[in-house]
Tab-separated table of C-alpha atoms and ligand atoms in Angstrom:
chain	number	residue	atom	x	y	z
A	132	MET	CA	-22.582	-26.862	13.439
A	133	ARG	CA	-18.815	-28.006	13.678
A	134	SER	CA	-15.902	-26.280	14.614
A	135	GLY	CA	-12.625	-26.873	16.130
A	136	PHE	CA	-8.856	-26.014	16.072
A	137	VAL	CA	-6.123	-27.567	14.002
A	138	SER	CA	-2.677	-26.649	13.857
A	139	LEU	CA	-0.427	-27.365	10.973
A	140	ILE	CA	2.740	-28.865	11.909
A	141	GLY	CA	5.985	-29.886	10.416
A	142	ARG	CA	9.353	-29.188	9.046
A	143	PRO	CA	10.298	-25.842	7.191
A	144	ASN	CA	9.441	-26.406	3.153
A	145	THR	CA	7.178	-29.785	3.668
A	146	GLY	CA	4.624	-27.186	2.485
A	147	LYS	CA	2.203	-26.160	5.493
A	148	SER	CA	2.005	-22.340	4.020
A	149	THR	CA	1.116	-23.400	0.336
A	150	LEU	CA	-1.582	-25.798	2.058
A	151	LEU	CA	-3.083	-23.185	4.482
A	152	ASN	CA	-3.523	-20.663	1.362
A	153	SER	CA	-4.835	-23.494	-0.890
A	154	ILE	CA	-7.460	-24.056	2.220
A	155	LEU	CA	-8.356	-20.728	2.877
A	156	LYS	CA	-8.157	-19.727	-0.536
A	157	GLU	CA	-12.148	-19.633	-0.908
A	158	LYS	CA	-13.829	-18.969	2.337
A	159	VAL	CA	-11.657	-17.036	4.575
A	160	ALA	CA	-12.345	-14.851	7.197
A	161	ILE	CA	-8.912	-13.895	8.596
A	162	ILE	CA	-5.600	-14.307	7.362
A	163	SER	CA	-2.688	-13.113	9.060
A	164	ASN	CA	-0.070	-10.747	7.081
A	165	LYS	CA	2.794	-11.129	8.760
A	166	PRO	CA	4.587	-14.313	8.493
A	167	GLN	CA	6.038	-14.422	11.565
A	168	THR	CA	4.075	-17.273	12.532
A	169	THR	CA	5.099	-17.845	16.289
A	170	ARG	CA	3.330	-14.482	17.093
A	171	ASN	CA	0.732	-15.178	15.000
A	172	LEU	CA	-1.361	-17.871	16.712
A	173	VAL	CA	-4.387	-17.668	14.540
A	174	GLN	CA	-3.404	-18.076	11.177
A	175	GLY	CA	-6.674	-18.356	9.196
A	176	ILE	CA	-10.133	-19.506	9.298
A	177	TYR	CA	-11.861	-21.573	7.201
A	178	ASN	CA	-15.911	-20.809	7.053
A	179	GLU	CA	-18.786	-22.842	5.823
A	180	ASP	CA	-22.454	-22.644	6.765
A	181	ASP	CA	-22.182	-25.727	9.184
A	182	THR	CA	-18.565	-25.674	9.592
A	183	GLN	CA	-15.634	-22.905	11.334
A	184	ILE	CA	-12.053	-24.458	11.021
A	185	VAL	CA	-9.474	-22.702	12.909
A	186	PHE	CA	-5.661	-23.072	12.191
A	187	VAL	CA	-3.618	-22.032	14.874
A	188	ASP	CA	0.438	-22.279	14.873
A	189	THR	CA	1.489	-24.106	18.110
A	190	PRO	CA	5.139	-23.375	18.451
A	191	GLY	CA	5.767	-25.661	20.985
A	192	ILE	CA	5.925	-28.389	19.054
A	193	HIS	CA	8.382	-26.932	16.587
A	194	LYS	CA	12.079	-26.713	17.266
A	195	PRO	CA	12.777	-23.363	19.059
A	196	ILE	CA	14.274	-20.968	16.295
A	197	ASP	CA	14.558	-17.992	18.375
A	198	LYS	CA	14.335	-16.544	21.401
A	199	LEU	CA	10.498	-15.713	21.091
A	200	GLY	CA	9.989	-19.525	19.998
A	201	VAL	CA	12.179	-20.669	23.408
A	202	ALA	CA	9.992	-18.499	25.583
A	203	LEU	CA	6.573	-19.439	23.736
A	204	ASN	CA	7.954	-23.202	24.156
A	205	ALA	CA	8.879	-22.959	27.847
A	206	GLN	CA	5.429	-21.643	28.653
A	207	ALA	CA	3.796	-23.981	26.583
A	208	TYR	CA	1.631	-20.604	25.228
A	209	TYR	CA	-0.387	-22.738	22.995
A	210	SER	CA	0.129	-26.220	23.537
A	211	ILE	CA	-0.751	-29.205	21.127
A	212	ASN	CA	-3.517	-30.006	23.544
A	213	ASP	CA	-5.509	-27.196	22.511
A	214	VAL	CA	-6.166	-28.059	19.491
A	215	ASP	CA	-8.399	-30.976	18.481
A	216	VAL	CA	-6.685	-32.181	15.154
A	217	LEU	CA	-2.782	-32.206	14.138
A	218	LEU	CA	-1.849	-32.159	10.909
A	219	LEU	CA	1.508	-33.679	10.093
A	220	VAL	CA	2.515	-32.364	6.891
A	221	VAL	CA	5.723	-34.287	5.287
A	222	ASP	CA	7.281	-33.526	1.816
A	223	ALA	CA	6.536	-37.222	0.216
A	224	SER	CA	9.213	-36.296	-2.561
A	225	VAL	CA	12.156	-36.589	-0.053
A	226	PRO	CA	13.225	-39.461	1.842
A	227	TYR	CA	12.286	-39.630	5.503
A	228	GLY	CA	14.988	-37.971	7.832
A	229	LYS	CA	15.628	-37.042	11.399
A	230	GLY	CA	13.625	-33.950	11.207
A	231	ASP	CA	10.251	-35.768	10.744
A	232	GLN	CA	11.363	-38.408	13.453
A	233	PHE	CA	12.155	-35.329	15.968
A	234	ILE	CA	8.230	-34.217	15.734
A	235	ILE	CA	6.887	-37.738	15.631
A	236	ASN	CA	8.570	-37.929	18.861
A	237	LYS	CA	7.116	-35.646	20.152
A	238	LEU	CA	3.549	-37.022	19.216
A	239	GLU	CA	4.099	-39.828	21.141
A	240	ASN	CA	1.778	-38.525	24.559
A	241	VAL	CA	-0.805	-36.748	22.337
A	242	ASP	CA	-4.158	-37.979	22.462
A	243	LYS	CA	-5.289	-35.814	19.613
A	244	PRO	CA	-6.033	-37.335	16.171
A	245	VAL	CA	-2.872	-37.158	14.111
A	246	PHE	CA	-3.735	-36.873	10.261
A	247	LEU	CA	-0.323	-37.400	8.045
A	248	ILE	CA	-0.576	-35.413	5.122
A	249	LEU	CA	1.853	-36.619	2.360
A	250	ASN	CA	2.051	-33.197	0.517
A	251	LYS	CA	3.857	-32.723	-2.835
A	252	ILE	CA	2.269	-35.961	-4.546
A	253	ASP	CA	2.583	-34.250	-7.953
A	254	LYS	CA	6.422	-35.004	-7.845
A	255	LEU	CA	5.561	-38.539	-7.133
A	256	THR	CA	4.112	-41.571	-8.971
A	257	ASN	CA	1.064	-43.738	-7.555
A	258	ASP	CA	3.771	-46.408	-6.468
A	259	GLN	CA	5.828	-44.088	-5.225
A	260	ILE	CA	2.706	-42.652	-3.107
A	261	LEU	CA	1.781	-46.445	-2.224
A	262	LEU	CA	5.365	-46.914	-0.684
A	263	LYS	CA	5.492	-43.517	1.558
A	264	ILE	CA	1.866	-44.478	2.766
A	265	ASN	CA	3.372	-47.875	3.827
A	266	GLU	CA	6.614	-46.428	5.058
A	267	TYR	CA	4.768	-43.836	7.355
A	268	LYS	CA	2.415	-45.992	8.912
A	269	ASP	CA	4.116	-48.207	11.007
A	270	LEU	CA	6.153	-45.037	12.451
A	271	TYR	CA	3.083	-43.658	14.075
A	272	GLU	CA	-0.760	-44.677	14.910
A	273	PHE	CA	-1.865	-41.392	12.103
A	274	SER	CA	-5.782	-41.188	12.467
A	275	GLU	CA	-5.903	-40.556	8.622
A	276	ILE	CA	-3.483	-40.613	6.182
A	277	ILE	CA	-3.926	-37.982	3.334
A	278	PRO	CA	-1.821	-37.613	0.406
A	279	LEU	CA	-2.443	-34.214	-1.381
A	280	SER	CA	-0.727	-31.359	-3.680
A	281	ALA	CA	-1.100	-28.382	-1.809
A	282	LEU	CA	0.693	-27.004	-4.838
A	283	LYS	CA	-1.383	-28.275	-7.396
A	284	ASP	CA	-4.891	-28.155	-5.262
A	285	ASP	CA	-5.363	-31.912	-5.616
A	286	ASN	CA	-6.930	-33.925	-3.362
A	287	ILE	CA	-7.415	-30.871	-0.853
A	288	ASP	CA	-11.294	-31.154	-0.690
A	289	ARG	CA	-10.891	-34.351	0.634
A	290	LEU	CA	-8.619	-33.411	3.539
A	291	ILE	CA	-11.662	-30.913	4.452
A	292	SER	CA	-14.355	-33.354	4.214
A	293	VAL	CA	-12.407	-35.851	6.567
A	294	LEU	CA	-11.607	-33.129	8.787
A	295	LYS	CA	-14.793	-32.102	9.387
A	296	LYS	CA	-15.612	-35.793	11.074
A	297	TYR	CA	-13.170	-34.876	13.687
A	298	LEU	CA	-14.233	-31.761	14.607
A	299	PRO	CA	-16.887	-31.492	17.893
A	300	ASP	CA	-20.024	-30.316	17.623
A	301	ASN	CA	-19.674	-26.915	18.812
A	302	VAL	CA	-20.060	-23.255	18.653
A	303	LYS	CA	-18.575	-20.851	16.039
A	304	TYR	CA	-15.729	-19.045	18.058
A	305	PHE	CA	-15.541	-16.154	15.572
A	306	MET	CA	-18.042	-14.388	13.591
A	307	ASP	CA	-18.083	-14.501	9.780
A	308	ASP	CA	-18.629	-10.943	9.225
A	309	GLU	CA	-16.568	-8.334	11.150
A	310	LYS	CA	-13.230	-9.788	9.845
A	311	THR	CA	-10.887	-6.483	9.888
A	312	THR	CA	-12.271	-5.269	13.310
A	313	GLN	CA	-11.852	-8.381	14.888
A	314	GLU	CA	-8.630	-8.948	13.302
A	315	LEU	CA	-7.326	-6.077	14.993
A	316	ASP	CA	-8.915	-6.570	18.179
A	317	PHE	CA	-7.372	-10.181	18.297
A	318	ARG	CA	-4.110	-9.057	17.237
A	319	LEU	CA	-3.855	-6.277	19.629
A	320	SER	CA	-5.035	-8.234	22.678
A	321	GLU	CA	-2.762	-10.992	21.457
A	322	ILE	CA	0.401	-8.895	21.798
A	323	VAL	CA	-0.533	-8.128	25.188
A	324	ARG	CA	-1.299	-11.807	25.856
A	325	GLU	CA	2.137	-12.727	24.311
A	326	LYS	CA	4.195	-10.254	26.415
A	327	ILE	CA	2.324	-11.762	29.954
A	328	PHE	CA	3.708	-15.304	28.663
A	329	ILE	CA	6.869	-14.023	27.898
A	330	HIS	CA	7.229	-11.937	31.489
A	331	THR	CA	5.542	-14.233	33.806
A	332	ASN	CA	6.344	-18.223	34.511
A	333	GLU	CA	2.529	-18.303	33.944
A	334	GLU	CA	1.956	-21.917	33.240
A	335	VAL	CA	-2.124	-21.763	32.821
A	336	PRO	CA	-2.559	-19.631	29.834
A	337	HIS	CA	-6.206	-20.866	29.664
A	338	SER	CA	-6.798	-18.743	33.033
A	339	ILE	CA	-5.992	-15.487	30.890
A	340	SER	CA	-7.922	-13.640	28.307
A	341	CYS	CA	-7.140	-10.096	27.139
A	342	LYS	CA	-9.587	-8.337	25.426
A	343	LEU	CA	-9.928	-4.875	23.769
A	344	VAL	CA	-12.673	-2.721	25.242
A	345	GLY	CA	-11.799	0.244	23.869
A	346	TYR	CA	-10.180	2.194	20.784
A	347	GLU	CA	-9.929	5.315	19.607
A	348	GLU	CA	-7.615	6.743	16.620
A	349	ASN	CA	-7.239	9.873	15.070
A	350	SER	CA	-4.024	10.587	12.618
A	351	LYS	CA	-1.488	10.802	15.340
A	352	ILE	CA	-2.385	9.053	17.678
A	353	ALA	CA	-4.692	5.565	18.399
A	354	LYS	CA	-5.751	4.993	22.175
A	355	VAL	CA	-6.278	1.424	23.077
A	356	TYR	CA	-7.788	-0.211	26.210
A	357	ILE	CA	-7.203	-3.342	26.880
A	358	ASP	CA	-8.340	-5.507	30.064
A	359	ILE	CA	-6.822	-8.515	30.992
A	360	ILE	CA	-8.829	-10.939	32.726
A	361	VAL	CA	-7.768	-13.655	34.973
A	362	ASP	CA	-9.517	-16.159	37.208
A	363	ARG	CA	-7.983	-15.708	40.696
A	364	ASP	CA	-6.663	-12.995	42.594
A	365	SER	CA	-3.139	-14.718	43.045
A	366	LEU	CA	-2.461	-14.407	39.456
A	367	ARG	CA	-3.613	-10.792	39.044
A	368	LYS	CA	-1.083	-9.858	41.944
A	369	ILE	CA	1.397	-11.775	39.788
A	370	ILE	CA	0.365	-9.863	36.466
A	371	ILE	CA	0.673	-6.450	38.395
A	372	GLY	CA	3.579	-7.161	40.040
A	373	ALA	CA	5.301	-5.017	42.599
A	374	ASN	CA	4.360	-1.590	42.322
A	375	GLY	CA	3.071	-2.263	39.083
A	376	ASN	CA	6.442	-2.987	37.474
A	377	MET	CA	4.884	-6.029	35.640
A	378	ILE	CA	2.041	-4.341	34.225
A	379	LYS	CA	4.219	-1.464	32.907
A	380	LEU	CA	6.661	-3.493	31.351
A	381	ILE	CA	4.098	-5.502	29.675
A	382	GLY	CA	2.489	-2.589	28.554
A	383	ARG	CA	5.571	-0.746	27.714
A	384	GLU	CA	6.788	-3.555	25.010
A	385	ALA	CA	2.970	-4.071	23.949
A	386	ARG	CA	2.541	-0.463	23.023
A	387	ILE	CA	6.182	-0.493	21.031
A	388	ASP	CA	4.792	-3.580	19.050
A	389	MET	CA	1.384	-2.022	18.467
A	390	GLU	CA	3.004	1.525	17.455
A	391	GLY	CA	4.625	-0.997	14.884
A	392	ILE	CA	1.850	-2.599	13.791
A	393	LEU	CA	-0.508	0.588	13.598
A	394	GLY	CA	2.212	2.857	12.318
A	395	LYS	CA	1.534	5.639	14.778
A	396	LYS	CA	1.769	6.576	18.463
A	397	VAL	CA	-0.097	4.854	21.076
A	398	TYR	CA	-1.387	5.192	24.180
A	399	LEU	CA	-1.733	1.683	25.703
A	400	GLU	CA	-4.017	1.440	29.324
A	401	LEU	CA	-4.114	-1.872	30.671
A	402	TYR	CA	-6.470	-3.103	33.483
A	403	CYS	CA	-6.097	-6.507	35.157
A	404	LYS	CA	-9.158	-7.723	36.849
A	405	THR	CA	-9.957	-10.922	38.520
A	406	ILE	CA	-13.458	-12.438	37.314
A	407	LYS	CA	-13.941	-16.154	39.319
A	408	LYS	CA	-14.419	-19.192	36.829
A	409	TRP	CA	-14.829	-16.328	33.856
A	410	ARG	CA	-15.172	-18.820	31.309
A	411	GLU	CA	-18.389	-20.166	32.094
A	412	LYS	CA	-20.036	-16.966	32.494
A	413	GLU	CA	-21.716	-16.211	29.754
A	414	LYS	CA	-21.690	-12.477	29.635
A	415	TYR	CA	-18.054	-12.359	29.844
A	416	ILE	CA	-17.929	-15.217	27.252
A	417	LYS	CA	-20.069	-13.092	25.343
A	418	ASP	CA	-17.906	-10.071	25.629
A	419	LEU	CA	-14.876	-11.736	25.163
A	420	GLY	CA	-15.952	-11.927	21.372
A	421	TYR	CA	-17.134	-15.826	21.176
A	422	LEU	CA	-20.311	-16.379	20.051
A	423	LEU	CA	-22.538	-18.596	21.981
B	7	GDP	P1	6.384	-24.214	4.652
B	7	GDP	O1	7.563	-24.196	5.079
B	7	GDP	O2	6.293	-25.714	5.337
B	7	GDP	O3	5.454	-23.611	4.722
B	7	GDP	O4	6.648	-24.856	3.266
B	7	GDP	P2	5.881	-23.671	1.940
B	7	GDP	O5	4.609	-23.688	1.911
B	7	GDP	O6	6.630	-22.467	2.012
B	7	GDP	O7	6.574	-24.614	0.392
B	7	GDP	C1	7.761	-24.722	0.599
B	7	GDP	C2	8.204	-24.832	-0.709
B	7	GDP	O8	7.611	-26.184	-1.281
B	7	GDP	C3	7.522	-23.812	-1.666
B	7	GDP	O9	8.757	-23.589	-3.031
B	7	GDP	C4	6.404	-24.289	-2.342
B	7	GDP	O10	6.087	-23.817	-3.325
B	7	GDP	C5	6.554	-25.719	-2.369
B	7	GDP	N1	5.726	-26.954	-2.487
B	7	GDP	C6	4.656	-26.579	-1.831
B	7	GDP	N2	3.726	-27.564	-1.648
B	7	GDP	C7	3.845	-28.187	-2.869
B	7	GDP	C8	3.314	-29.286	-3.517
B	7	GDP	O11	2.267	-29.826	-3.558
B	7	GDP	N3	4.205	-29.334	-5.008
B	7	GDP	C9	5.364	-29.053	-5.013
B	7	GDP	N4	6.020	-29.447	-6.266
B	7	GDP	N5	6.094	-28.253	-4.497
B	7	GDP	C10	5.396	-27.639	-3.252
B	8	MG	MG1	5.610	-21.705	5.896
């Protein structure tokens, strides 16, 4: 089983969304249906019998575009280091520019494989494609350079087969079925996670996890119960805050977002607990919805 996390990075309009859609066209488990990429960290999951590729957004590498983006940047919410492979998508039909330079500079200290995706080759001749490859290969030590056309579905299969070689031998992170419930679970808990990172200056995203532990709804109201799991008491104190003020703030803002998504009133109950070294504990990992 090969599985891992992959992030598409690059300037706007280089074709990242088109590429993602093209990859996920057939074998899709989850696609976020809201295009606010800074908020939807898992953008889609590609499943095959022996492969699972989780595409995630890494806001940290883009220029901050709004307040939320800034907050996510500052707190390295989803860092480059959380992914196994980075795909730098460039528009091969336009000249190399400052925006590309900005991103390549950011890659300097990255020790992950970075693929260069030369997109939109349907607009280029073969000679022009070769020129582009030569131009880019001196700018950075790309692990692979793959010319393709996301729009015309040209060479996407090659990208997938090369990607597989770079993914670790691993577990499946998400189940193949349970599409909708898994998605809702995930989205609701991610909202809480996001509020935690916005309001605390916490720099250890890996040690916080949010898990939907209960959900009931009728036509008027949804009751949502979420556990916030941390690995040390000091962190728990920060999240709860003086007189519970922090967890109330997190809860209030999360509830408002959830009401927007669910389209009805939400009763939200948050419970923060410490589980030391929870990541190493099988029971909890299973409870958290990961497959072992
Ligand atoms: P993003 O901002 O990086 O997500 O870019 P989009 O996926 O939204 O694409 C930006 C524009 O480029 C859209 O008009 C796409 O149709 C177009 N586009 C994307 N991929 C290709 C491609 O392979 N060839 C051509 N000709 N156009 C493309
Ligand atoms: Mg896009």
